[in-house]
């Protein structure tokens, strides 16, 4: 099967408008005859469901949480990008487009990214109209901050709770449609299979998580907005329930999975504290604006710190290695996420990690506290302030900027980051890979769409900070509602899709069988045991740096975990009741299969690009080396006869508007 | 970081098979709990232990485990979200407890929050209240007016934001002897009545939301203030006062 991206041709700034003018539309009276299933109520799914219902489609929405408002998007902290140029600092649609393609290390489609940049401005207008309380300046206009490695201030935010406020906006738009009966909402329901009838996605099989009932739901099209798969690593900053099942089930039925190995490992997360750890907590990237990252220069001092003989604050400037400033003098602590994460790993692998596990570096605010303190003292005309006075003034400034994050840190670690440097370490945060989609966001299954983090479309091999929220809302509010009409225009005479068909029978039976197997397995080991095993292999062999030998052994180890799981997993309770262990088991089974595909993909891509670093492909200084001659393509994997034999399809990437360059942050 | 204490605890946990069964408190013991653990990680340890003993693990709601999704909802030693202030259950850490402690763990209790299983309750009443009016009626379109066309005084925007940080957890209801949902409802009413975008539907909104709240079986507010104390997000009683004013105004208008 040839991959057709359906990207429009012509000048890039006219493509989206021309495309919209040329695609089919469904007239309002006919929309009432068409059902659309939207799985997921995060920014992508919530905004899509609301917009589709407003247009007149009959929408059925699904989420596994007890309310659509609790989707994982709620946890996003830092902000959302938009090319508004309110700060008049030279931002533009083109610049956002350029930054995103470059930041993604030239592994994204130009047409998609340009469209994303183009609709970004509408998102802010729409959200403000809904009553989203973004941060404002004293003049009453919207405030912006700057974010990861770009040269303009284009990030809109609502303190450290931007995702929450945006999601509540989408949730309220959805709620309005639910109240009107335009969206039928299924909380605590999990999609466990996609149903395909005559080559088209025509419904899903879902399980009511309260009663355990297996249900059939039909529609003319199915949208998967089910988020990312970072939890394949067990430990990540994702919510506990985030999973790949919906995408994976579609993949098994023919949807290609693109670039599974592109993972974002975020440099500033709170380090692991023990084996019982269930998830990791992000400390927003914005902290790197004021925090300096370091480890001790000498191993003796590392030892002294680990054994509690010395405190980090006792080390002199000369005894500290500010390794980002040393290696990347021009970007310093503000290098992109992938670069910062690898540099931390390099130091910790060399033995300089500052906690008991050897996996932590310092993020130190003392210099910023002094600098701000002096500034304030000058402004307030305090002459000869004492060191303590300066610190107190400086701490106030820091508190205003990052108070909620500092508090969160202290709650978790019991350390006061105003007085002693934070400990941080990289953690899995976001997955750029996902279901392959064309320009219309349709997967390789007709009528099955993917939106938000679940698709692979816009971030290439590395995502810039504050761009995931933008993409989720762009997909749901401004792209899908148009592009889905092009497909559905052919369905106005189809009539309701019956669930009384062989295809639905088969899909339901398959789900039933899978769950029965899990329940009746009578194994000895819990689901978490296997999830942790998988996570360990993924982190050690498919994590921040990858090489042929490790990836090959990861594939074998994951296969062994799969066999062990099938034989020995133990799932208590029954099928027809509220059973969280059963939910987890079904998700982990899919993660294990995905994990193997991930390793195959990483093995095949013998270049370093963005978040994917191959030891074999680096410069003399240890920087990532891309190989555009051989790898300027999207890897789109087709499920083969079993999870170990995927088939690769390549979509070549062409760059007509941006010149390919090696990224440099030196 | 503090040194690790291996704590031994006795847990008294509410077990209930499903909505129609009667529940009761069961006693469990856990050992060697690190004080770095979060409360829910301690529950994970208990559940792994129960699974290995061929017993059913304890069901509880959770997702983000960082205090923002509003899923977690345990009533710990008589307080929603436990003894710490300004945190959700998932942010509560075991260093707040001591070895030898007995901890009571129950679901959030309210007539409008029926138990689904063990510690899991049904809070969909909150969703229905929002559906009755907790929104601005604006459709998605590519030509909404520019976001900066309408400046909003920073003080108003900040107050609206503070109200908007409610996570919909229901601790306010669980803490209230009347099981009133006033803090939750008033937070949404306040957010939208403080912003210019919310003006058009201002009166209709408060009337509809209050009427839905009553239909769901939440109790009346008698100003005990327990909700504000237990709210993990510091939603203030000011919001209730504001909603009462809004409601009164809207009622009078309607009658006129
Ligand atoms: C801690 C953290 C902070 C972040 N901060 C930022 C930031 O500041 N800026 C930024 O741009 N990005 C940020 N991100 C990334 C961003 O939050 C996510 O990429 C984005 O929210 C994903 O949205 P989504 O709609 O695609 O999916 P999600 O929000 O993950 O929603 C998935 C939905 O699918 C449902 N679902 C999944 N599987 C099933 C199934 N089988 N059946 C039924 N329903 C299912 C879930 O119930 C949920 O409703 C952050 C991420 C994390 C982890
Ligand atoms: S007002 Fe506070 S306690 Fe009540 S639902 Fe909102 S966050 Fe929870
Ligand atoms: S699990 Fe999300 S707030 Fe506690």
CSV table of C-alpha atoms in Angstrom, one decimal, chain A residues 394-651:
chain,number,residue,atom,x,y,z
A,394,UNK,CA,15.4,37.7,45.6
A,395,UNK,CA,13.4,34.8,47.0
A,396,UNK,CA,10.3,36.9,46.8
A,397,UNK,CA,10.9,37.5,43.1
A,398,UNK,CA,11.4,33.8,42.5
A,399,UNK,CA,8.3,33.0,44.5
A,400,UNK,CA,6.2,35.2,42.3
A,401,UNK,CA,7.5,33.5,39.2
A,402,UNK,CA,7.5,29.8,40.3
A,403,UNK,CA,5.8,29.7,43.7
A,404,UNK,CA,3.5,26.8,42.9
A,405,UNK,CA,6.3,24.7,41.4
A,406,UNK,CA,8.6,25.3,44.4
A,407,UNK,CA,5.7,24.3,46.7
A,408,UNK,CA,5.0,21.1,44.6
A,409,UNK,CA,8.7,20.3,44.8
A,410,UNK,CA,8.8,20.7,48.6
A,411,UNK,CA,5.7,18.6,49.1
A,412,UNK,CA,7.2,15.7,47.2
A,413,UNK,CA,10.9,15.9,48.4
A,414,UNK,CA,10.6,17.6,51.8
A,415,UNK,CA,13.5,19.9,50.6
A,416,UNK,CA,13.3,23.7,50.4
A,417,UNK,CA,14.4,24.7,47.0
A,418,UNK,CA,14.9,28.3,48.0
A,419,UNK,CA,17.7,27.3,50.4
A,420,UNK,CA,19.2,24.3,48.6
A,421,UNK,CA,19.4,23.5,44.9
A,422,UNK,CA,16.7,21.3,43.4
A,423,UNK,CA,17.6,17.8,42.3
A,424,UNK,CA,16.4,16.9,38.9
A,425,UNK,CA,16.8,14.2,36.3
A,426,UNK,CA,15.3,13.5,32.9
A,427,UNK,CA,12.1,11.6,32.5
A,428,UNK,CA,9.9,10.3,29.7
A,429,UNK,CA,7.4,13.0,29.0
A,430,UNK,CA,5.8,13.0,25.5
A,431,UNK,CA,5.7,10.8,22.4
A,432,UNK,CA,6.1,12.4,19.0
A,433,UNK,CA,5.4,9.1,17.3
A,434,UNK,CA,1.8,7.9,16.9
A,435,UNK,CA,-0.7,6.7,14.4
A,436,UNK,CA,0.3,7.8,10.8
A,437,UNK,CA,-2.2,10.3,9.4
A,438,UNK,CA,-2.5,12.1,6.1
A,439,UNK,CA,-3.1,15.9,5.8
A,440,UNK,CA,-6.7,15.3,6.7
A,441,UNK,CA,-5.7,13.5,9.9
A,442,UNK,CA,-7.1,10.2,8.5
A,443,UNK,CA,-5.1,7.1,9.4
A,444,UNK,CA,-4.4,4.4,6.8
A,445,UNK,CA,-7.8,3.0,7.7
A,446,UNK,CA,-10.6,4.8,5.8
A,447,UNK,CA,-12.8,6.7,8.2
A,448,UNK,CA,-10.5,6.3,11.2
A,449,UNK,CA,-8.9,9.6,12.3
A,450,UNK,CA,-6.2,10.4,14.9
A,451,UNK,CA,-5.8,13.7,16.6
A,452,UNK,CA,-3.6,15.2,19.3
A,453,UNK,CA,-0.7,13.3,20.8
A,454,UNK,CA,-2.1,10.1,19.4
A,455,UNK,CA,-1.0,11.0,15.9
A,456,UNK,CA,2.5,11.5,14.7
A,457,UNK,CA,1.9,14.6,12.6
A,458,UNK,CA,3.6,17.8,13.6
A,459,UNK,CA,6.6,17.6,15.9
A,460,UNK,CA,9.0,15.5,13.9
A,461,UNK,CA,11.7,13.9,16.1
A,462,UNK,CA,11.4,16.5,18.9
A,463,UNK,CA,8.6,18.7,20.2
A,464,UNK,CA,9.1,22.3,21.3
A,465,UNK,CA,7.7,23.3,24.7
A,466,UNK,CA,4.1,24.6,24.7
A,467,UNK,CA,3.4,23.1,21.2
A,468,UNK,CA,1.4,20.0,22.2
A,469,UNK,CA,-1.5,22.0,23.6
A,470,UNK,CA,-1.4,24.0,20.5
A,471,UNK,CA,-1.5,21.0,18.3
A,472,UNK,CA,-4.3,19.2,20.2
A,473,UNK,CA,-6.6,22.2,20.0
A,474,UNK,CA,-5.6,22.9,16.4
A,475,UNK,CA,-6.6,19.4,15.4
A,476,UNK,CA,-9.8,19.4,17.4
A,477,UNK,CA,-11.2,22.9,16.9
A,478,UNK,CA,-9.9,23.9,13.5
A,479,UNK,CA,-8.7,20.9,11.4
A,480,UNK,CA,-10.8,17.9,11.9
A,481,UNK,CA,-14.2,19.6,11.7
A,482,UNK,CA,-13.3,20.6,8.2
A,483,UNK,CA,-11.4,17.6,6.9
A,484,UNK,CA,-13.8,15.0,8.2
A,485,UNK,CA,-16.5,16.4,6.1
A,486,UNK,CA,-14.6,15.5,2.9
A,487,UNK,CA,-15.0,11.9,3.9
A,488,UNK,CA,-18.4,12.0,5.4
A,489,UNK,CA,-19.9,13.7,2.3
A,490,UNK,CA,-20.1,10.2,0.8
A,491,UNK,CA,-22.1,8.9,3.7
A,492,UNK,CA,-25.1,11.1,3.7
A,493,UNK,CA,-27.2,8.3,2.2
A,494,UNK,CA,-25.7,5.4,4.1
A,495,UNK,CA,-28.1,5.5,7.0
A,496,UNK,CA,-27.3,4.3,10.5
A,497,UNK,CA,-24.6,1.7,10.7
A,498,UNK,CA,-26.0,-1.5,12.2
A,499,UNK,CA,-24.2,-3.2,15.1
A,500,UNK,CA,-25.8,-6.4,14.1
A,501,UNK,CA,-23.2,-7.7,11.7
A,502,UNK,CA,-20.5,-10.3,11.4
A,503,UNK,CA,-17.8,-7.7,11.8
A,504,UNK,CA,-19.3,-6.5,15.2
A,505,UNK,CA,-19.8,-10.1,16.3
A,506,UNK,CA,-16.1,-10.9,15.6
A,507,UNK,CA,-14.8,-7.8,17.2
A,508,UNK,CA,-16.8,-8.3,20.3
A,509,UNK,CA,-15.9,-12.0,20.5
A,510,UNK,CA,-12.2,-11.1,20.2
A,511,UNK,CA,-12.4,-8.6,23.1
A,512,UNK,CA,-14.4,-11.1,25.2
A,513,UNK,CA,-11.8,-13.8,24.6
A,514,UNK,CA,-8.8,-11.5,25.4
A,515,UNK,CA,-10.3,-10.5,28.7
A,516,UNK,CA,-11.3,-14.0,29.6
A,517,UNK,CA,-7.8,-15.2,29.0
A,518,UNK,CA,-6.5,-12.5,31.3
A,519,UNK,CA,-9.0,-13.3,34.1
A,520,UNK,CA,-8.7,-17.1,33.8
A,521,UNK,CA,-4.9,-17.1,33.6
A,522,UNK,CA,-4.3,-18.2,37.2
A,523,UNK,CA,-0.7,-16.8,37.0
A,524,UNK,CA,1.5,-15.8,39.9
A,525,UNK,CA,2.7,-12.3,39.1
A,526,UNK,CA,0.9,-9.0,39.2
A,527,UNK,CA,0.3,-6.8,36.2
A,528,UNK,CA,2.6,-4.1,37.7
A,529,UNK,CA,5.4,-6.6,37.9
A,530,UNK,CA,5.4,-7.0,34.1
A,531,UNK,CA,4.9,-3.3,33.5
A,532,UNK,CA,8.0,-2.6,35.6
A,533,UNK,CA,10.0,-5.2,33.7
A,534,UNK,CA,9.0,-3.7,30.4
A,535,UNK,CA,9.8,-0.2,31.7
A,536,UNK,CA,13.3,-1.2,32.8
A,537,UNK,CA,14.2,-2.6,29.4
A,538,UNK,CA,12.7,0.4,27.6
A,539,UNK,CA,14.6,2.9,29.8
A,540,UNK,CA,17.9,1.1,29.8
A,541,UNK,CA,18.0,0.0,26.2
A,542,UNK,CA,15.6,2.3,24.3
A,543,UNK,CA,16.0,5.4,26.4
A,544,UNK,CA,18.1,8.5,26.0
A,545,UNK,CA,20.9,6.8,24.0
A,546,UNK,CA,20.4,3.8,21.9
A,547,UNK,CA,22.7,1.4,20.0
A,548,UNK,CA,22.4,-1.7,17.8
A,549,UNK,CA,23.5,-4.2,20.4
A,550,UNK,CA,21.2,-2.9,23.1
A,551,UNK,CA,18.2,-2.6,20.8
A,552,UNK,CA,18.7,-6.1,19.5
A,553,UNK,CA,18.8,-7.5,23.0
A,554,UNK,CA,15.8,-5.3,24.0
A,555,UNK,CA,13.8,-7.0,21.2
A,556,UNK,CA,14.6,-10.4,22.6
A,557,UNK,CA,13.9,-9.4,26.2
A,558,UNK,CA,10.6,-7.8,25.3
A,559,UNK,CA,9.5,-11.0,23.5
A,560,UNK,CA,10.4,-12.9,26.7
A,561,UNK,CA,8.4,-10.5,28.8
A,562,UNK,CA,5.4,-11.0,26.5
A,563,UNK,CA,5.7,-14.8,26.8
A,564,UNK,CA,6.1,-14.6,30.5
A,565,UNK,CA,3.1,-12.3,30.7
A,566,UNK,CA,0.9,-14.6,28.7
A,567,UNK,CA,1.7,-17.5,31.0
A,568,UNK,CA,2.1,-15.9,34.4
A,569,UNK,CA,0.0,-12.8,34.7
A,570,UNK,CA,-2.4,-12.8,37.6
A,571,UNK,CA,-5.6,-10.7,37.4
A,572,UNK,CA,-7.8,-10.9,40.4
A,573,UNK,CA,-11.6,-10.3,40.3
A,574,UNK,CA,-14.1,-10.9,37.5
A,575,UNK,CA,-14.9,-9.5,34.1
A,576,UNK,CA,-18.3,-8.1,34.8
A,577,UNK,CA,-17.5,-5.8,37.6
A,578,UNK,CA,-15.4,-2.7,38.3
A,579,UNK,CA,-11.9,-4.2,38.0
A,580,UNK,CA,-9.0,-1.8,37.7
A,581,UNK,CA,-6.4,-4.7,37.6
A,582,UNK,CA,-8.2,-6.1,34.5
A,583,UNK,CA,-8.0,-2.6,32.9
A,584,UNK,CA,-4.3,-2.4,33.6
A,585,UNK,CA,-3.7,-5.9,32.3
A,586,UNK,CA,-5.2,-5.2,28.9
A,587,UNK,CA,-3.3,-2.0,28.6
A,588,UNK,CA,0.0,-3.6,29.6
A,589,UNK,CA,-0.5,-6.4,27.1
A,590,UNK,CA,-0.7,-3.7,24.3
A,591,UNK,CA,2.3,-1.8,25.7
A,592,UNK,CA,4.4,-4.9,25.5
A,593,UNK,CA,3.6,-5.3,21.8
A,594,UNK,CA,4.2,-1.6,21.2
A,595,UNK,CA,7.5,-1.8,23.1
A,596,UNK,CA,8.8,-4.3,20.6
A,597,UNK,CA,7.8,-2.2,17.6
A,598,UNK,CA,9.5,0.8,19.3
A,599,UNK,CA,12.8,-1.1,19.5
A,600,UNK,CA,12.5,-2.3,15.9
A,601,UNK,CA,12.0,1.3,14.8
A,602,UNK,CA,14.9,2.6,16.8
A,603,UNK,CA,17.1,-0.1,15.5
A,604,UNK,CA,16.1,0.6,11.9
A,605,UNK,CA,16.8,4.4,12.2
A,606,UNK,CA,20.6,4.4,12.1
A,607,UNK,CA,20.8,8.1,12.5
A,608,UNK,CA,20.5,10.4,15.4
A,609,UNK,CA,17.7,13.0,15.2
A,610,UNK,CA,15.8,14.9,17.9
A,611,UNK,CA,14.9,12.7,20.8
A,612,UNK,CA,16.3,9.6,19.0
A,613,UNK,CA,20.1,9.4,19.7
A,614,UNK,CA,22.1,6.5,18.2
A,615,UNK,CA,25.5,6.1,19.8
A,616,UNK,CA,26.8,5.1,16.3
A,617,UNK,CA,25.7,8.4,14.8
A,618,UNK,CA,27.4,11.3,16.6
A,619,UNK,CA,30.1,13.9,16.0
A,620,UNK,CA,33.5,13.9,17.6
A,621,UNK,CA,32.2,16.2,20.3
A,622,UNK,CA,29.4,13.7,21.1
A,623,UNK,CA,26.6,15.7,19.4
A,624,UNK,CA,23.8,14.1,17.5
A,625,UNK,CA,24.4,13.5,13.8
A,626,UNK,CA,21.4,13.4,11.4
A,627,UNK,CA,21.6,11.5,8.1
A,628,UNK,CA,19.4,13.3,5.6
A,629,UNK,CA,20.6,11.3,2.6
A,630,UNK,CA,19.4,8.0,4.1
A,631,UNK,CA,16.7,8.8,6.7
A,632,UNK,CA,14.7,11.9,5.6
A,633,UNK,CA,11.5,9.9,5.8
A,634,UNK,CA,8.7,8.9,8.1
A,635,UNK,CA,8.8,5.3,9.2
A,636,UNK,CA,5.2,4.0,9.0
A,637,UNK,CA,4.9,0.5,10.3
A,638,UNK,CA,2.2,-1.9,9.3
A,639,UNK,CA,1.3,-4.7,11.7
A,640,UNK,CA,2.6,-8.0,10.3
A,641,UNK,CA,1.6,-11.5,11.0
A,642,UNK,CA,2.7,-11.2,14.6
A,643,UNK,CA,4.1,-8.5,16.9
A,644,UNK,CA,7.7,-9.4,16.0
A,645,UNK,CA,7.4,-9.0,12.2
A,646,UNK,CA,6.3,-5.5,11.4
A,647,UNK,CA,6.5,-4.2,7.8
A,648,UNK,CA,8.1,-0.9,7.1
A,649,UNK,CA,6.6,1.7,4.7
A,650,UNK,CA,8.4,5.0,4.1
A,651,UNK,CA,7.0,8.4,3.5
